Amino acid sequence: MLGNENILIAGPCAVENYEIMLQTAEYLTSKGITAIRANLFKPRTSPHNFQGIGLEGLDVLARIKQSHKIKLVSEIVDVRHISEMMNYVDVFQVGSRNMSNFELLRELGRTANPILLKRGMSATIEEFAYAAEYISCGGNNNICLCERGIRSFDNETRNMLDLSCIPLMKAKTRLPIIVDLSHSLGRKDIIVEMGKAALACGASGLMVEVHPEPQNALSDAAQQMNFDEFDSFLSNIFQNLNL
Ligand code: PEP
Ligand code: MN
């Protein structure tokens, strides 16, 4: 989907402004990372929280695309945005809250863009697989699945990372699957261990949040890694894996 095995998608929770995206893109490309999170829309649980900068941010994406060789992965929340966004975005991400937005899935199935389909927060394996079929029915088979944790009872982690989803979805759909460690865990102190576990279970890659100053981020401050933390994540994650 993104050209190779072991996909690593990194970047801020949301596109906040050009400066932060530039700094992050600069840093990630220097580390050899080939895909950056570039979310203009942030469907949040509360309507009072930061919702993203919206289509106005397309200009930021255009400038990053022009100056850096890095794929832009951006969440799509509305069928009406598809035609405009496809000119700027390399990969359309369907967020957890939209996994069952079947009209959106159908329309994305008619595009040629790769689709990153995230698991709904309470979606069963079967529902997740059918959501992918809504896309492929339209002719677009360039789909990568993403496990991002499911709802559970324990608040130690933000969600419960369901590792069994990885081999189950691979067998059921024959599609690649990656794991979003940041939204699964909601914390960064156990991110290396869980990333290794995800890869050992057959994940084709990982997604993580990286921000130049996580403490000042407009969303998900607690789980975003700063550049030093990402350096250490990167040097530890593929070590002693023997895969
Ligand atoms: C995200 O990746 O930005 C996001 C909001 O994740 P999820 O849809 O999995 O909650
Ligand atoms: Mn986030």
PDB file of C-alpha atoms and ligand atoms in Angstrom:
ATOM      1  CA  MET A   1       0.000   0.000   0.000  1.00  0.00           C
ATOM      2  CA  LEU A   2       2.726   2.407   0.953  1.00  0.00           C
ATOM      3  CA  GLY A   3       5.267   0.586  -1.136  1.00  0.00           C
ATOM      4  CA  ASN A   4       6.936  -1.799   1.292  1.00  0.00           C
ATOM      5  CA  GLU A   5       6.587  -4.074   4.263  1.00  0.00           C
ATOM      6  CA  ASN A   6       7.032  -2.682   7.783  1.00  0.00           C
ATOM      7  CA  ILE A   7       5.133   0.515   7.193  1.00  0.00           C
ATOM      8  CA  LEU A   8       5.813   3.180   9.806  1.00  0.00           C
ATOM      9  CA  ILE A   9       3.411   6.102   9.838  1.00  0.00           C
ATOM     10  CA  ALA A  10       4.421   8.836  12.269  1.00  0.00           C
ATOM     11  CA  GLY A  11       3.464  12.416  12.926  1.00  0.00           C
ATOM     12  CA  PRO A  12       1.359  14.707  15.034  1.00  0.00           C
ATOM     13  CA  CYS A  13      -2.147  13.894  16.197  1.00  0.00           C
ATOM     14  CA  ALA A  14      -3.406  16.762  14.050  1.00  0.00           C
ATOM     15  CA  VAL A  15      -2.098  19.310  11.586  1.00  0.00           C
ATOM     16  CA  GLU A  16      -1.988  22.370  13.832  1.00  0.00           C
ATOM     17  CA  ASN A  17      -0.047  24.731  11.582  1.00  0.00           C
ATOM     18  CA  TYR A  18       2.607  24.832   8.858  1.00  0.00           C
ATOM     19  CA  GLU A  19       5.570  25.302  11.205  1.00  0.00           C
ATOM     20  CA  ILE A  20       4.871  22.180  13.239  1.00  0.00           C
ATOM     21  CA  MET A  21       4.258  20.087  10.107  1.00  0.00           C
ATOM     22  CA  LEU A  22       7.437  21.380   8.512  1.00  0.00           C
ATOM     23  CA  GLN A  23       9.547  20.650  11.586  1.00  0.00           C
ATOM     24  CA  THR A  24       8.045  17.168  11.871  1.00  0.00           C
ATOM     25  CA  ALA A  25       8.370  16.353   8.157  1.00  0.00           C
ATOM     26  CA  GLU A  26      11.955  17.561   8.203  1.00  0.00           C
ATOM     27  CA  TYR A  27      12.779  15.396  11.192  1.00  0.00           C
ATOM     28  CA  LEU A  28      10.935  12.277   9.981  1.00  0.00           C
ATOM     29  CA  THR A  29      12.469  12.344   6.502  1.00  0.00           C
ATOM     30  CA  SER A  30      15.913  12.670   8.092  1.00  0.00           C
ATOM     31  CA  LYS A  31      15.120   9.404   9.889  1.00  0.00           C
ATOM     32  CA  GLY A  32      14.036   7.689   6.674  1.00  0.00           C
ATOM     33  CA  ILE A  33      10.327   7.668   7.558  1.00  0.00           C
ATOM     34  CA  THR A  34       8.189   7.619   4.427  1.00  0.00           C
ATOM     35  CA  ALA A  35       4.670   8.419   5.701  1.00  0.00           C
ATOM     36  CA  ILE A  36       3.427  11.239   7.918  1.00  0.00           C
ATOM     37  CA  ARG A  37       0.143  11.738   9.766  1.00  0.00           C
ATOM     38  CA  ALA A  38      -1.515  14.778   8.240  1.00  0.00           C
ATOM     39  CA  ASN A  39      -4.959  15.014   9.791  1.00  0.00           C
ATOM     40  CA  LEU A  40      -6.967  18.144   9.028  1.00  0.00           C
ATOM     41  CA  PHE A  41     -10.064  16.774  10.697  1.00  0.00           C
ATOM     42  CA  LYS A  42     -10.228  15.483  14.257  1.00  0.00           C
ATOM     43  CA  PRO A  43     -13.541  13.841  15.021  1.00  0.00           C
ATOM     44  CA  ARG A  44     -13.529  14.175  18.806  1.00  0.00           C
ATOM     45  CA  THR A  45     -15.777  12.704  21.429  1.00  0.00           C
ATOM     46  CA  SER A  46     -16.635  16.220  22.637  1.00  0.00           C
ATOM     47  CA  PRO A  47     -17.699  18.923  20.146  1.00  0.00           C
ATOM     48  CA  HIS A  48     -15.976  21.440  22.435  1.00  0.00           C
ATOM     49  CA  ASN A  49     -12.502  19.998  21.879  1.00  0.00           C
ATOM     50  CA  PHE A  50     -10.153  20.976  19.018  1.00  0.00           C
ATOM     51  CA  GLN A  51     -11.730  19.685  15.806  1.00  0.00           C
ATOM     52  CA  GLY A  52      -8.805  20.164  13.438  1.00  0.00           C
ATOM     53  CA  ILE A  53      -8.107  23.050  11.058  1.00  0.00           C
ATOM     54  CA  GLY A  54     -10.258  21.567   8.292  1.00  0.00           C
ATOM     55  CA  LEU A  55      -9.929  22.143   4.557  1.00  0.00           C
ATOM     56  CA  GLU A  56      -8.105  25.412   5.148  1.00  0.00           C
ATOM     57  CA  GLY A  57      -5.120  23.247   6.002  1.00  0.00           C
ATOM     58  CA  LEU A  58      -4.900  21.818   2.473  1.00  0.00           C
ATOM     59  CA  ASP A  59      -2.471  24.602   1.746  1.00  0.00           C
ATOM     60  CA  VAL A  60      -0.171  23.297   4.505  1.00  0.00           C
ATOM     61  CA  LEU A  61      -0.317  19.816   2.984  1.00  0.00           C
ATOM     62  CA  ALA A  62       0.454  21.194  -0.472  1.00  0.00           C
ATOM     63  CA  ARG A  63       3.573  22.957   0.819  1.00  0.00           C
ATOM     64  CA  ILE A  64       4.829  19.877   2.670  1.00  0.00           C
ATOM     65  CA  LYS A  65       4.202  17.700  -0.368  1.00  0.00           C
ATOM     66  CA  GLN A  66       6.140  20.074  -2.549  1.00  0.00           C
ATOM     67  CA  SER A  67       9.225  20.182  -0.340  1.00  0.00           C
ATOM     68  CA  HIS A  68       9.408  16.672   1.145  1.00  0.00           C
ATOM     69  CA  LYS A  69       9.351  13.162  -0.202  1.00  0.00           C
ATOM     70  CA  ILE A  70       6.893  11.774   2.327  1.00  0.00           C
ATOM     71  CA  LYS A  71       3.401  10.326   1.890  1.00  0.00           C
ATOM     72  CA  LEU A  72       0.574  12.267   3.528  1.00  0.00           C
ATOM     73  CA  VAL A  73      -1.935  10.150   5.459  1.00  0.00           C
ATOM     74  CA  SER A  74      -5.043  12.175   6.243  1.00  0.00           C
ATOM     75  CA  GLU A  75      -8.401  11.362   7.772  1.00  0.00           C
ATOM     76  CA  ILE A  76     -11.470  11.772   5.586  1.00  0.00           C
ATOM     77  CA  VAL A  77     -14.729  12.405   7.438  1.00  0.00           C
ATOM     78  CA  ASP A  78     -17.177  13.442   4.736  1.00  0.00           C
ATOM     79  CA  VAL A  79     -17.892  12.179   1.206  1.00  0.00           C
ATOM     80  CA  ARG A  80     -18.111  15.818   0.082  1.00  0.00           C
ATOM     81  CA  HIS A  81     -14.399  16.294   0.803  1.00  0.00           C
ATOM     82  CA  ILE A  82     -13.109  13.385  -1.292  1.00  0.00           C
ATOM     83  CA  SER A  83     -12.644  15.107  -4.646  1.00  0.00           C
ATOM     84  CA  GLU A  84     -10.814  18.099  -3.200  1.00  0.00           C
ATOM     85  CA  MET A  85      -8.671  16.190  -0.720  1.00  0.00           C
ATOM     86  CA  MET A  86      -7.522  13.560  -3.216  1.00  0.00           C
ATOM     87  CA  ASN A  87      -5.369  16.166  -4.929  1.00  0.00           C
ATOM     88  CA  TYR A  88      -3.290  16.666  -1.797  1.00  0.00           C
ATOM     89  CA  VAL A  89      -3.508  13.453   0.175  1.00  0.00           C
ATOM     90  CA  ASP A  90      -1.688  10.198  -0.606  1.00  0.00           C
ATOM     91  CA  VAL A  91      -3.616   7.916   1.736  1.00  0.00           C
ATOM     92  CA  PHE A  92      -7.160   8.429   2.997  1.00  0.00           C
ATOM     93  CA  GLN A  93      -7.533   7.365   6.618  1.00  0.00           C
ATOM     94  CA  VAL A  94     -10.964   6.251   7.787  1.00  0.00           C
ATOM     95  CA  GLY A  95     -11.086   6.838  11.523  1.00  0.00           C
ATOM     96  CA  SER A  96     -12.548   4.582  14.139  1.00  0.00           C
ATOM     97  CA  ARG A  97     -15.702   6.677  14.413  1.00  0.00           C
ATOM     98  CA  ASN A  98     -16.365   6.307  10.693  1.00  0.00           C
ATOM     99  CA  MET A  99     -15.665   2.612  10.199  1.00  0.00           C
ATOM    100  CA  SER A 100     -19.406   2.083   9.818  1.00  0.00           C
ATOM    101  CA  ASN A 101     -20.054   5.130   7.631  1.00  0.00           C
ATOM    102  CA  PHE A 102     -20.934   2.882   4.718  1.00  0.00           C
ATOM    103  CA  GLU A 103     -21.595   5.647   2.180  1.00  0.00           C
ATOM    104  CA  LEU A 104     -18.135   7.058   2.871  1.00  0.00           C
ATOM    105  CA  LEU A 105     -16.608   3.576   2.487  1.00  0.00           C
ATOM    106  CA  ARG A 106     -18.483   2.990  -0.784  1.00  0.00           C
ATOM    107  CA  GLU A 107     -17.308   6.309  -2.231  1.00  0.00           C
ATOM    108  CA  LEU A 108     -13.710   5.630  -1.191  1.00  0.00           C
ATOM    109  CA  GLY A 109     -14.044   2.314  -2.983  1.00  0.00           C
ATOM    110  CA  ARG A 110     -14.501   4.258  -6.206  1.00  0.00           C
ATOM    111  CA  THR A 111     -11.228   6.184  -5.748  1.00  0.00           C
ATOM    112  CA  ALA A 112      -7.740   4.987  -6.621  1.00  0.00           C
ATOM    113  CA  ASN A 113      -6.160   6.249  -3.377  1.00  0.00           C
ATOM    114  CA  PRO A 114      -4.842   3.770  -0.831  1.00  0.00           C
ATOM    115  CA  ILE A 115      -7.189   3.565   2.164  1.00  0.00           C
ATOM    116  CA  LEU A 116      -6.144   3.093   5.783  1.00  0.00           C
ATOM    117  CA  LEU A 117      -9.201   1.643   7.502  1.00  0.00           C
ATOM    118  CA  LYS A 118      -9.205   1.815  11.290  1.00  0.00           C
ATOM    119  CA  ARG A 119     -11.173  -0.571  13.430  1.00  0.00           C
ATOM    120  CA  GLY A 120     -14.279   0.858  15.084  1.00  0.00           C
ATOM    121  CA  MET A 121     -13.790   1.155  18.841  1.00  0.00           C
ATOM    122  CA  SER A 122     -16.439  -1.491  19.509  1.00  0.00           C
ATOM    123  CA  ALA A 123     -16.359  -3.290  16.179  1.00  0.00           C
ATOM    124  CA  THR A 124     -16.158  -7.069  16.029  1.00  0.00           C
ATOM    125  CA  ILE A 125     -13.653  -8.775  13.749  1.00  0.00           C
ATOM    126  CA  GLU A 126     -16.512  -9.639  11.406  1.00  0.00           C
ATOM    127  CA  GLU A 127     -17.772  -6.043  11.259  1.00  0.00           C
ATOM    128  CA  PHE A 128     -14.220  -4.818  10.605  1.00  0.00           C
ATOM    129  CA  ALA A 129     -13.845  -7.292   7.728  1.00  0.00           C
ATOM    130  CA  TYR A 130     -17.190  -6.285   6.204  1.00  0.00           C
ATOM    131  CA  ALA A 131     -16.224  -2.599   6.424  1.00  0.00           C
ATOM    132  CA  ALA A 132     -13.171  -3.381   4.275  1.00  0.00           C
ATOM    133  CA  GLU A 133     -15.472  -5.154   1.815  1.00  0.00           C
ATOM    134  CA  TYR A 134     -17.600  -2.017   1.491  1.00  0.00           C
ATOM    135  CA  ILE A 135     -14.463  -0.374   0.076  1.00  0.00           C
ATOM    136  CA  SER A 136     -13.300  -3.242  -2.117  1.00  0.00           C
ATOM    137  CA  CYS A 137     -16.809  -3.678  -3.588  1.00  0.00           C
ATOM    138  CA  GLY A 138     -16.273  -0.385  -5.395  1.00  0.00           C
ATOM    139  CA  GLY A 139     -13.105  -1.705  -7.035  1.00  0.00           C
ATOM    140  CA  ASN A 140     -10.457  -0.264  -4.699  1.00  0.00           C
ATOM    141  CA  ASN A 141      -8.470  -3.107  -3.146  1.00  0.00           C
ATOM    142  CA  ASN A 142      -5.621  -0.910  -2.012  1.00  0.00           C
ATOM    143  CA  ILE A 143      -6.593  -1.165   1.623  1.00  0.00           C
ATOM    144  CA  CYS A 144      -4.513  -1.404   4.768  1.00  0.00           C
ATOM    145  CA  LEU A 145      -6.293  -2.230   8.012  1.00  0.00           C
ATOM    146  CA  CYS A 146      -5.408  -0.633  11.325  1.00  0.00           C
ATOM    147  CA  GLU A 147      -6.037  -2.051  14.788  1.00  0.00           C
ATOM    148  CA  ARG A 148      -6.290   0.842  17.272  1.00  0.00           C
ATOM    149  CA  GLY A 149      -7.596  -0.827  20.372  1.00  0.00           C
ATOM    150  CA  ILE A 150     -11.123  -1.576  21.473  1.00  0.00           C
ATOM    151  CA  ARG A 151     -13.226  -0.379  24.389  1.00  0.00           C
ATOM    152  CA  SER A 152     -12.663  -2.139  27.650  1.00  0.00           C
ATOM    153  CA  PHE A 153     -13.069  -1.600  31.384  1.00  0.00           C
ATOM    154  CA  ASP A 154      -9.544  -0.678  32.423  1.00  0.00           C
ATOM    155  CA  ASN A 155      -8.349   2.908  32.172  1.00  0.00           C
ATOM    156  CA  GLU A 156      -4.640   2.108  32.528  1.00  0.00           C
ATOM    157  CA  THR A 157      -4.519   2.167  28.752  1.00  0.00           C
ATOM    158  CA  ARG A 158      -6.758   4.323  26.568  1.00  0.00           C
ATOM    159  CA  ASN A 159      -8.055   1.261  24.724  1.00  0.00           C
ATOM    160  CA  MET A 160      -7.391  -2.469  24.891  1.00  0.00           C
ATOM    161  CA  LEU A 161      -4.921  -3.380  22.150  1.00  0.00           C
ATOM    162  CA  ASP A 162      -6.398  -6.522  20.599  1.00  0.00           C
ATOM    163  CA  LEU A 163      -3.382  -8.373  19.199  1.00  0.00           C
ATOM    164  CA  SER A 164      -5.505 -11.345  18.153  1.00  0.00           C
ATOM    165  CA  CYS A 165      -7.118  -9.030  15.616  1.00  0.00           C
ATOM    166  CA  ILE A 166      -3.867  -9.095  13.601  1.00  0.00           C
ATOM    167  CA  PRO A 167      -3.702 -12.768  12.573  1.00  0.00           C
ATOM    168  CA  LEU A 168      -7.497 -13.059  12.500  1.00  0.00           C
ATOM    169  CA  MET A 169      -7.968 -10.157  10.070  1.00  0.00           C
ATOM    170  CA  LYS A 170      -5.043 -11.270   7.931  1.00  0.00           C
ATOM    171  CA  ALA A 171      -6.562 -14.705   7.546  1.00  0.00           C
ATOM    172  CA  LYS A 172     -10.062 -13.361   6.943  1.00  0.00           C
ATOM    173  CA  THR A 173      -9.266 -10.578   4.473  1.00  0.00           C
ATOM    174  CA  ARG A 174      -5.749 -11.229   3.107  1.00  0.00           C
ATOM    175  CA  LEU A 175      -5.144  -7.510   3.643  1.00  0.00           C
ATOM    176  CA  PRO A 176      -2.145  -6.018   5.474  1.00  0.00           C
ATOM    177  CA  ILE A 177      -2.783  -4.706   8.962  1.00  0.00           C
ATOM    178  CA  ILE A 178      -0.846  -2.197  11.028  1.00  0.00           C
ATOM    179  CA  VAL A 179      -1.220  -1.199  14.680  1.00  0.00           C
ATOM    180  CA  ASP A 180      -1.779   2.349  15.922  1.00  0.00           C
ATOM    181  CA  LEU A 181       0.152   2.202  19.175  1.00  0.00           C
ATOM    182  CA  SER A 182      -0.574   5.755  20.304  1.00  0.00           C
ATOM    183  CA  HIS A 183      -4.370   5.554  20.237  1.00  0.00           C
ATOM    184  CA  SER A 184      -4.382   1.984  21.554  1.00  0.00           C
ATOM    185  CA  LEU A 185      -2.249   2.788  24.566  1.00  0.00           C
ATOM    186  CA  GLY A 186      -2.817   6.486  25.208  1.00  0.00           C
ATOM    187  CA  ARG A 187       0.645   6.486  26.816  1.00  0.00           C
ATOM    188  CA  LYS A 188       4.196   6.153  25.620  1.00  0.00           C
ATOM    189  CA  ASP A 189       6.047   4.299  28.377  1.00  0.00           C
ATOM    190  CA  ILE A 190       5.115   0.820  27.056  1.00  0.00           C
ATOM    191  CA  ILE A 191       5.097   1.686  23.360  1.00  0.00           C
ATOM    192  CA  VAL A 192       8.249  -0.273  22.434  1.00  0.00           C
ATOM    193  CA  GLU A 193       7.083  -3.474  24.137  1.00  0.00           C
ATOM    194  CA  MET A 194       3.652  -3.331  22.521  1.00  0.00           C
ATOM    195  CA  GLY A 195       5.090  -2.401  19.139  1.00  0.00           C
ATOM    196  CA  LYS A 196       7.344  -5.453  19.242  1.00  0.00           C
ATOM    197  CA  ALA A 197       4.383  -7.591  20.228  1.00  0.00           C
ATOM    198  CA  ALA A 198       2.345  -6.247  17.300  1.00  0.00           C
ATOM    199  CA  LEU A 199       5.150  -7.010  14.828  1.00  0.00           C
ATOM    200  CA  ALA A 200       5.627 -10.463  16.321  1.00  0.00           C
ATOM    201  CA  CYS A 201       1.913 -11.116  15.727  1.00  0.00           C
ATOM    202  CA  GLY A 202       2.348 -10.339  12.032  1.00  0.00           C
ATOM    203  CA  ALA A 203       1.508  -6.650  11.797  1.00  0.00           C
ATOM    204  CA  SER A 204       2.823  -5.075   8.590  1.00  0.00           C
ATOM    205  CA  GLY A 205       3.673  -1.884  10.381  1.00  0.00           C
ATOM    206  CA  LEU A 206       2.946   0.635  13.076  1.00  0.00           C
ATOM    207  CA  MET A 207       1.457   4.075  13.508  1.00  0.00           C
ATOM    208  CA  VAL A 208       2.688   6.428  16.220  1.00  0.00           C
ATOM    209  CA  GLU A 209       2.141  10.047  17.152  1.00  0.00           C
ATOM    210  CA  VAL A 210       5.163  12.357  17.112  1.00  0.00           C
ATOM    211  CA  HIS A 211       5.104  16.089  17.837  1.00  0.00           C
ATOM    212  CA  PRO A 212       7.957  18.570  18.328  1.00  0.00           C
ATOM    213  CA  GLU A 213       6.423  19.750  21.634  1.00  0.00           C
ATOM    214  CA  PRO A 214       3.836  17.236  22.835  1.00  0.00           C
ATOM    215  CA  GLN A 215       3.197  19.212  26.026  1.00  0.00           C
ATOM    216  CA  ASN A 216       1.805  22.056  23.904  1.00  0.00           C
ATOM    217  CA  ALA A 217      -0.159  19.891  21.452  1.00  0.00           C
ATOM    218  CA  LEU A 218      -3.798  20.800  20.854  1.00  0.00           C
ATOM    219  CA  SER A 219      -4.858  17.162  21.167  1.00  0.00           C
ATOM    220  CA  ASP A 220      -3.532  13.925  22.672  1.00  0.00           C
ATOM    221  CA  ALA A 221      -0.637  15.617  24.507  1.00  0.00           C
ATOM    222  CA  ALA A 222      -0.028  12.651  26.832  1.00  0.00           C
ATOM    223  CA  GLN A 223       0.594  10.047  24.155  1.00  0.00           C
ATOM    224  CA  GLN A 224       2.618  11.935  21.538  1.00  0.00           C
ATOM    225  CA  MET A 225       6.366  11.315  21.516  1.00  0.00           C
ATOM    226  CA  ASN A 226       8.859  14.145  21.179  1.00  0.00           C
ATOM    227  CA  PHE A 227      11.751  13.733  18.751  1.00  0.00           C
ATOM    228  CA  ASP A 228      14.138  12.292  21.359  1.00  0.00           C
ATOM    229  CA  GLU A 229      11.543   9.769  22.452  1.00  0.00           C
ATOM    230  CA  PHE A 230      10.891   8.808  18.834  1.00  0.00           C
ATOM    231  CA  ASP A 231      14.646   8.358  18.275  1.00  0.00           C
ATOM    232  CA  SER A 232      14.764   5.917  21.118  1.00  0.00           C
ATOM    233  CA  PHE A 233      11.544   4.188  19.938  1.00  0.00           C
ATOM    234  CA  LEU A 234      13.041   3.770  16.486  1.00  0.00           C
ATOM    235  CA  SER A 235      16.317   2.329  17.674  1.00  0.00           C
ATOM    236  CA  ASN A 236      14.587  -0.150  20.008  1.00  0.00           C
ATOM    237  CA  ILE A 237      11.559  -1.278  18.049  1.00  0.00           C
ATOM    238  CA  PHE A 238      13.172  -3.540  15.463  1.00  0.00           C
ATOM    239  CA  GLN A 239      15.817  -4.892  17.850  1.00  0.00           C
ATOM    240  CA  ASN A 240      15.888  -8.566  18.910  1.00  0.00           C
ATOM    241  CA  LEU A 241      12.800  -9.307  16.897  1.00  0.00           C
ATOM    242  CA  ASN A 242      14.076 -12.305  14.925  1.00  0.00           C
ATOM    243  CA  LEU A 243      11.039 -12.120  12.654  1.00  0.00           C
TER     244      LEU A 243
HETATM  245  C1  PEP B   1      -6.339   9.298  14.618  1.00  0.00           C
HETATM  246  O1  PEP B   1      -5.617   8.400  14.151  1.00  0.00           O
HETATM  247  O2  PEP B   1      -6.078  10.488  14.469  1.00  0.00           O
HETATM  248  C2  PEP B   1      -7.547   8.941  15.386  1.00  0.00           C
HETATM  249  C3  PEP B   1      -8.422   9.844  15.754  1.00  0.00           C
HETATM  250  O3  PEP B   1      -7.639   7.658  15.709  1.00  0.00           O
HETATM  251  P1  PEP B   1      -8.976   6.795  15.908  1.00  0.00           P
HETATM  252  O4  PEP B   1      -9.875   7.102  14.744  1.00  0.00           O
HETATM  253  O5  PEP B   1      -8.452   5.408  15.898  1.00  0.00           O
HETATM  254  O6  PEP B   1      -9.572   7.202  17.224  1.00  0.00           O
HETATM  255 MN    MN B   2      -4.454  11.520  18.377  1.00  0.00          MN
END
